[in-house]
Amino acid sequence: MELPRVGEPAPDFSGPTEDGTLRLSDLRGQRVVLYFYPRNHTPVCTAEACAFRDALAEFSAENCAVVGVSTNTVESHRRFRSRHSLPFRLVSDRDQAIAKAYGVWREKLLFGRKFWGTVRSTFVIDEGGRIHAVFDRVRVAGHAKQVLASLRGARPV
C-alpha cells in the first residue's frame, strides 16, 4: 500500500490502547499528529516520544492531539507511557493493519538483513479527517518542531 497523499482522506482505524479502544474518526474536529514508530523502550523511539511529550502544550495550542502507533502490546505501551510520562495515547497495532493502511509497513534492510517492519513516519490530519502533511522516513532530531511548523501554516513536507 502507498502512503496517503496530502488532501486525501486519512484511513480510519480503531485500535486498543491502555485507555480502551481509540478510533481515529472519534478525533474529528481537532487536528491529529499520527506518528508510527518501530519499538517501545529503544533509544530513538524514546527520544521521539519524549520530543512530542515535551512539545505537547504547543500541539494542544494548535487544537491537535498526538497519537503514537507501534506493533507493541498494550502492556508494553503502558510501561513505556509510565516510564516516560507520556500524556498521549499509544495504539497497539499487533496485526500491522494500521501500519499497512498508512503504507508504513515495508521491507527494511539492517546490516544486510531484509525484514518487514514499521518505517518511522508521521501524518498530520486536519479537523475534517484529511491528510495535511506527510513525513516519511523521519529523522527524530528536530522532527516535533517540523510537525509544529506544518500545523502553524508552514509549507508541509
Coordinates of N, CA and C in Angstrom, one line a residue:
M1 N 0.8 -1.2 0.0 CA 0.0 0.0 0.0 C 0.9 1.2 0.0
E2 N 0.5 2.3 -0.7 CA 1.2 3.5 -0.8 C 0.8 4.4 0.4
L3 N 1.7 5.4 0.6 CA 1.4 6.4 1.7 C 0.2 7.2 1.2
P4 N -0.7 7.6 2.1 CA -1.8 8.5 1.8 C -1.1 9.8 1.4
R5 N -1.7 10.5 0.5 CA -1.2 11.8 0.0 C -1.9 13.0 0.6
V6 N -1.2 14.1 0.6 CA -1.8 15.3 1.2 C -3.2 15.6 0.4
G7 N -4.2 15.9 1.2 CA -5.5 16.2 0.6 C -6.4 15.0 0.6
E8 N -5.9 13.8 0.7 CA -6.7 12.6 0.7 C -7.3 12.3 2.1
P9 N -8.4 11.6 2.2 CA -8.9 11.2 3.5 C -7.9 10.3 4.2
A10 N -7.8 10.6 5.5 CA -6.9 9.7 6.3 C -7.6 8.4 6.5
P11 N -6.9 7.2 6.3 CA -7.6 6.0 6.6 C -8.1 5.9 8.1
D12 N -9.3 5.6 8.2 CA -9.9 5.4 9.6 C -9.4 4.1 10.2
F13 N -9.3 4.0 11.5 CA -8.9 2.8 12.1 C -9.4 2.8 13.6
S14 N -9.4 1.7 14.1 CA -9.6 1.6 15.6 C -8.6 0.6 16.1
G15 N -8.1 0.9 17.3 CA -7.1 0.0 17.9 C -7.1 0.2 19.4
P16 N -6.5 -0.9 20.1 CA -6.5 -0.9 21.5 C -5.4 0.0 22.1
T17 N -5.8 0.7 23.2 CA -4.8 1.5 24.0 C -5.0 1.0 25.4
E18 N -4.2 1.5 26.3 CA -4.4 1.2 27.7 C -5.7 1.8 28.3
D19 N -6.2 2.8 27.6 CA -7.4 3.6 28.0 C -8.6 3.1 27.2
G20 N -8.5 2.0 26.6 CA -9.7 1.5 25.8 C -9.4 1.6 24.3
T21 N -10.4 1.4 23.5 CA -10.2 1.5 22.0 C -10.2 2.9 21.5
L22 N -9.3 3.2 20.7 CA -9.2 4.6 20.0 C -9.6 4.4 18.6
R23 N -10.6 5.2 18.1 CA -11.0 5.3 16.7 C -10.6 6.7 16.2
L24 N -9.9 6.7 15.1 CA -9.4 8.0 14.5 C -10.6 8.9 14.3
S25 N -11.7 8.4 13.8 CA -12.8 9.2 13.5 C -13.4 9.9 14.7
D26 N -13.2 9.4 15.9 CA -13.6 10.0 17.2 C -12.9 11.3 17.4
L27 N -11.8 11.5 16.8 CA -11.0 12.7 17.0 C -11.3 13.8 16.0
R28 N -12.3 13.6 15.1 CA -12.7 14.6 14.2 C -13.0 15.9 14.9
G29 N -12.8 17.0 14.3 CA -13.0 18.3 14.9 C -11.7 18.9 15.5
Q30 N -10.7 18.1 15.6 CA -9.4 18.5 16.0 C -8.3 18.0 15.1
R31 N -7.2 18.5 15.1 CA -6.1 18.0 14.2 C -5.4 16.9 15.0
V32 N -4.8 16.0 14.2 CA -4.1 14.8 14.8 C -2.7 14.7 14.2
V33 N -1.8 14.5 15.1 CA -0.4 14.1 14.7 C -0.4 12.6 15.0
L34 N -0.4 11.8 13.9 CA -0.4 10.3 14.0 C 1.0 9.9 13.6
Y35 N 1.8 9.4 14.6 CA 3.2 9.0 14.3 C 3.3 7.5 14.5
F36 N 4.0 6.9 13.6 CA 4.3 5.5 13.6 C 5.8 5.3 14.0
Y37 N 6.1 4.4 14.9 CA 7.4 4.1 15.3 C 7.6 2.6 15.5
P38 N 8.9 2.2 15.4 CA 9.1 0.7 15.4 C 8.9 0.0 16.8
R39 N 9.5 0.5 17.9 CA 9.5 -0.2 19.1 C 9.6 0.7 20.3
N40 N 8.8 0.3 21.4 CA 8.9 0.9 22.7 C 10.3 0.6 23.3
H41 N 10.7 1.5 24.2 CA 11.9 1.3 25.0 C 13.2 1.2 24.2
T42 N 13.3 1.8 23.0 CA 14.5 1.8 22.3 C 15.0 3.3 22.3
P43 N 16.3 3.6 22.1 CA 16.7 5.0 22.3 C 16.1 6.0 21.3
V44 N 16.0 5.6 20.0 CA 15.5 6.6 19.1 C 13.9 6.8 19.2
C45 N 13.2 5.7 19.5 CA 11.8 5.8 19.7 C 11.5 6.5 20.9
T46 N 12.3 6.3 22.0 CA 12.1 7.1 23.2 C 12.3 8.5 23.0
A47 N 13.4 8.9 22.3 CA 13.7 10.3 22.0 C 12.5 11.0 21.2
E48 N 11.9 10.2 20.3 CA 10.8 10.8 19.5 C 9.6 11.0 20.4
A49 N 9.2 10.0 21.2 CA 8.1 10.1 22.1 C 8.3 11.3 23.1
C50 N 9.5 11.4 23.6 CA 9.7 12.5 24.6 C 9.7 13.8 23.9
A51 N 10.1 13.9 22.7 CA 10.1 15.2 22.0 C 8.6 15.6 21.8
F52 N 7.7 14.7 21.4 CA 6.3 15.0 21.3 C 5.7 15.4 22.7
R53 N 6.1 14.6 23.7 CA 5.7 14.9 25.1 C 6.1 16.4 25.5
D54 N 7.3 16.7 25.2 CA 7.9 18.0 25.7 C 7.2 19.2 24.9
A55 N 6.7 18.9 23.7 CA 6.0 19.9 22.9 C 4.5 19.9 23.0
L56 N 4.0 19.0 23.9 CA 2.5 18.8 23.9 C 1.7 20.0 24.1
A57 N 2.2 21.0 25.0 CA 1.4 22.2 25.2 C 1.3 23.0 23.9
E58 N 2.4 23.0 23.1 CA 2.3 23.7 21.8 C 1.4 23.0 20.8
F59 N 1.4 21.7 20.8 CA 0.4 20.9 20.0 C -1.0 21.2 20.4
S60 N -1.2 21.2 21.7 CA -2.6 21.4 22.2 C -3.1 22.8 21.9
A61 N -2.1 23.8 21.9 CA -2.5 25.2 21.5 C -2.9 25.3 20.0
E62 N -2.6 24.3 19.2 CA -2.9 24.2 17.8 C -4.2 23.3 17.6
N63 N -4.9 23.0 18.7 CA -6.0 22.1 18.7 C -5.7 20.8 18.0
C64 N -4.6 20.2 18.6 CA -4.0 19.0 17.9 C -3.7 17.9 19.0
A65 N -4.2 16.7 18.7 CA -3.9 15.5 19.6 C -2.8 14.8 19.0
V66 N -2.0 14.2 19.8 CA -0.8 13.4 19.4 C -1.2 11.9 19.7
V67 N -1.0 11.1 18.7 CA -1.3 9.6 18.9 C -0.1 8.9 18.3
G68 N 0.5 7.9 19.0 CA 1.6 7.1 18.6 C 1.0 5.7 18.2
V69 N 1.6 5.1 17.2 CA 1.2 3.7 16.8 C 2.5 2.8 16.6
S70 N 2.5 1.7 17.3 CA 3.5 0.7 17.0 C 2.9 -0.7 17.2
T71 N 3.7 -1.7 16.9 CA 3.2 -3.1 16.9 C 3.4 -3.7 18.3
N72 N 3.8 -2.9 19.3 CA 4.0 -3.4 20.7 C 2.6 -3.7 21.3
T73 N 2.6 -4.4 22.3 CA 1.4 -4.8 23.1 C 0.9 -3.6 23.9
V74 N -0.4 -3.7 24.3 CA -0.9 -2.6 25.1 C -0.1 -2.6 26.5
E75 N 0.3 -3.7 27.0 CA 1.0 -3.7 28.2 C 2.4 -3.0 28.1
S76 N 3.0 -3.3 26.9 CA 4.3 -2.6 26.6 C 4.1 -1.1 26.5
H77 N 3.0 -0.7 25.9 CA 2.7 0.7 25.8 C 2.5 1.3 27.2
R78 N 1.8 0.6 28.1 CA 1.5 1.0 29.4 C 2.8 1.3 30.2
R79 N 3.8 0.4 30.1 CA 5.1 0.6 30.7 C 5.8 1.8 30.1
F80 N 5.8 1.9 28.8 CA 6.5 2.9 28.1 C 5.9 4.3 28.5
R81 N 4.6 4.4 28.5 CA 4.0 5.7 28.9 C 4.3 6.0 30.3
S82 N 4.3 5.1 31.2 CA 4.6 5.3 32.6 C 6.0 5.7 32.8
R83 N 6.9 5.0 32.2 CA 8.3 5.3 32.4 C 8.7 6.7 31.9
H84 N 8.1 7.1 30.8 CA 8.5 8.4 30.2 C 7.4 9.5 30.4
S85 N 6.4 9.3 31.2 CA 5.4 10.3 31.5 C 4.8 10.8 30.2
L86 N 4.4 9.9 29.3 CA 3.8 10.3 28.0 C 2.3 10.5 28.2
P87 N 1.9 11.8 27.9 CA 0.5 12.1 28.2 C -0.5 11.9 27.0
F88 N 0.0 11.2 26.0 CA -0.9 10.9 24.8 C -1.0 9.4 24.7
R89 N -2.0 9.0 23.8 CA -2.3 7.6 23.7 C -1.4 6.9 22.7
L90 N -1.1 5.7 23.0 CA -0.3 4.8 22.1 C -1.2 3.6 21.7
V91 N -1.4 3.4 20.4 CA -2.2 2.4 19.8 C -1.4 1.1 19.6
S92 N -1.9 0.0 20.0 CA -1.2 -1.3 19.7 C -1.7 -1.8 18.4
D93 N -0.8 -2.0 17.4 CA -1.2 -2.4 16.1 C -0.5 -3.8 15.8
R94 N -0.9 -4.8 16.6 CA -0.2 -6.1 16.6 C -0.3 -6.8 15.3
D95 N -1.4 -6.6 14.5 CA -1.5 -7.2 13.2 C -1.1 -6.4 12.0
Q96 N -0.5 -5.2 12.3 CA 0.1 -4.3 11.4 C -1.0 -3.7 10.4
A97 N -2.3 -3.8 10.8 CA -3.4 -3.4 9.9 C -3.3 -1.8 9.7
I98 N -3.0 -1.1 10.8 CA -3.0 0.3 10.7 C -1.8 0.8 9.9
A99 N -0.6 0.2 10.2 CA 0.6 0.5 9.5 C 0.5 0.2 8.0
K100 N -0.2 -0.9 7.7 CA -0.4 -1.2 6.3 C -1.3 -0.2 5.6
A101 N -2.4 0.2 6.3 CA -3.3 1.1 5.7 C -2.6 2.5 5.4
Y102 N -1.6 2.8 6.2 CA -0.9 4.1 6.0 C 0.4 3.9 5.2
G103 N 0.6 2.7 4.7 CA 1.8 2.4 3.9 C 3.1 2.5 4.5
V104 N 3.2 2.3 5.9 CA 4.4 2.4 6.6 C 5.0 1.0 7.0
W105 N 4.2 -0.1 6.7 CA 4.7 -1.4 6.9 C 5.4 -1.9 5.7
R106 N 6.8 -1.8 5.7 CA 7.5 -2.1 4.5 C 8.8 -2.9 4.8
E107 N 9.3 -3.4 3.7 CA 10.5 -4.2 3.8 C 11.7 -3.2 4.1
K108 N 12.5 -3.6 5.1 CA 13.6 -2.8 5.6 C 14.9 -3.6 5.4
L109 N 16.0 -2.9 5.5 CA 17.3 -3.6 5.4 C 18.2 -3.1 6.6
L110 N 18.7 -4.0 7.4 CA 19.5 -3.6 8.5 C 20.7 -4.6 8.6
F111 N 21.9 -4.1 8.5 CA 23.1 -4.9 8.5 C 23.0 -6.0 7.5
G112 N 22.5 -5.7 6.3 CA 22.5 -6.7 5.2 C 21.3 -7.7 5.3
R113 N 20.5 -7.6 6.3 CA 19.4 -8.5 6.5 C 18.1 -7.8 6.2
K114 N 17.2 -8.4 5.3 CA 16.0 -7.9 5.0 C 14.9 -8.4 5.9
F115 N 14.0 -7.5 6.3 CA 12.8 -7.9 7.2 C 11.7 -6.9 7.0
W116 N 10.5 -7.2 7.4 CA 9.4 -6.3 7.4 C 9.2 -5.6 8.7
G117 N 9.0 -4.3 8.6 CA 8.8 -3.5 9.9 C 8.2 -2.2 9.6
T118 N 8.0 -1.4 10.7 CA 7.4 -0.1 10.6 C 8.5 0.9 10.2
V119 N 8.2 1.7 9.2 CA 9.1 2.8 8.8 C 8.6 4.0 9.6
R120 N 9.5 4.6 10.3 CA 9.2 5.8 11.1 C 8.6 6.9 10.3
S121 N 7.3 7.2 10.5 CA 6.6 8.1 9.6 C 5.6 8.9 10.5
T122 N 5.2 10.1 10.1 CA 4.2 10.9 10.8 C 3.3 11.5 9.8
F123 N 2.0 11.5 10.1 CA 0.9 12.1 9.3 C 0.2 13.2 10.2
V124 N 0.1 14.3 9.6 CA -0.7 15.4 10.2 C -2.1 15.3 9.5
I125 N -3.2 15.2 10.3 CA -4.5 15.0 9.8 C -5.3 16.3 10.3
D126 N -6.0 16.9 9.3 CA -6.8 18.1 9.7 C -8.1 17.8 10.4
E127 N -8.8 18.8 10.8 CA -10.1 18.6 11.5 C -11.1 17.8 10.8
G128 N -11.1 17.8 9.5 CA -12.1 17.1 8.7 C -11.6 15.7 8.4
G129 N -10.5 15.3 8.8 CA -10.0 13.9 8.6 C -9.2 13.7 7.3
R130 N -8.7 14.8 6.8 CA -7.9 14.7 5.6 C -6.4 14.9 5.9
I131 N -5.5 14.3 5.1 CA -4.1 14.4 5.3 C -3.6 15.8 5.0
H132 N -3.0 16.4 6.0 CA -2.5 17.8 5.8 C -1.0 17.8 5.5
A133 N -0.2 16.8 6.1 CA 1.2 16.7 5.8 C 1.7 15.3 6.0
V134 N 2.7 14.9 5.3 CA 3.3 13.5 5.4 C 4.8 13.7 5.6
F135 N 5.3 13.0 6.6 CA 6.7 13.0 6.9 C 7.1 11.5 6.9
D136 N 7.8 11.1 5.8 CA 8.2 9.7 5.6 C 9.7 9.5 5.9
R137 N 10.0 8.4 6.5 CA 11.4 8.1 6.9 C 12.0 9.2 7.8
V138 N 11.3 9.4 8.9 CA 11.6 10.5 9.8 C 12.9 10.4 10.5
R139 N 13.6 11.5 10.5 CA 14.8 11.6 11.4 C 14.3 12.4 12.6
V140 N 14.6 11.8 13.8 CA 13.9 12.3 15.0 C 14.4 13.7 15.4
A141 N 15.7 14.0 15.3 CA 16.2 15.3 15.7 C 15.4 16.4 15.0
G142 N 14.7 17.2 15.8 CA 14.0 18.4 15.2 C 12.7 18.0 14.6
H143 N 12.3 16.8 14.7 CA 11.0 16.4 14.0 C 9.8 17.0 14.6
A144 N 9.7 17.0 15.9 CA 8.5 17.6 16.6 C 8.3 19.1 16.1
K145 N 9.4 19.8 16.0 CA 9.4 21.2 15.6 C 8.9 21.3 14.1
Q146 N 9.4 20.4 13.3 CA 8.9 20.3 11.9 C 7.4 20.2 11.8
V147 N 6.9 19.3 12.6 CA 5.5 19.0 12.6 C 4.7 20.2 13.1
L148 N 5.2 20.8 14.2 CA 4.6 22.1 14.6 C 4.5 23.1 13.6
A149 N 5.6 23.3 12.8 CA 5.7 24.3 11.7 C 4.6 24.0 10.7
S150 N 4.4 22.7 10.4 CA 3.3 22.4 9.4 C 2.0 22.7 9.9
L151 N 1.7 22.6 11.2 CA 0.5 22.9 11.8 C 0.2 24.4 11.8
R152 N 1.3 25.2 11.9 CA 1.2 26.6 12.0 C 1.2 27.3 10.7
G153 N 1.1 26.5 9.6 CA 0.9 27.0 8.3 C 2.2 27.1 7.4
A154 N 3.3 26.6 7.9 CA 4.5 26.5 7.1 C 4.2 25.4 6.0
R155 N 4.8 25.5 4.9 CA 4.5 24.5 3.8 C 4.8 23.1 4.3
P156 N 3.8 22.2 4.2 CA 4.0 20.8 4.6 C 5.1 20.1 3.8
V157 N 5.8 19.2 4.4 CA 6.8 18.4 3.7 C 6.2 17.4 2.8

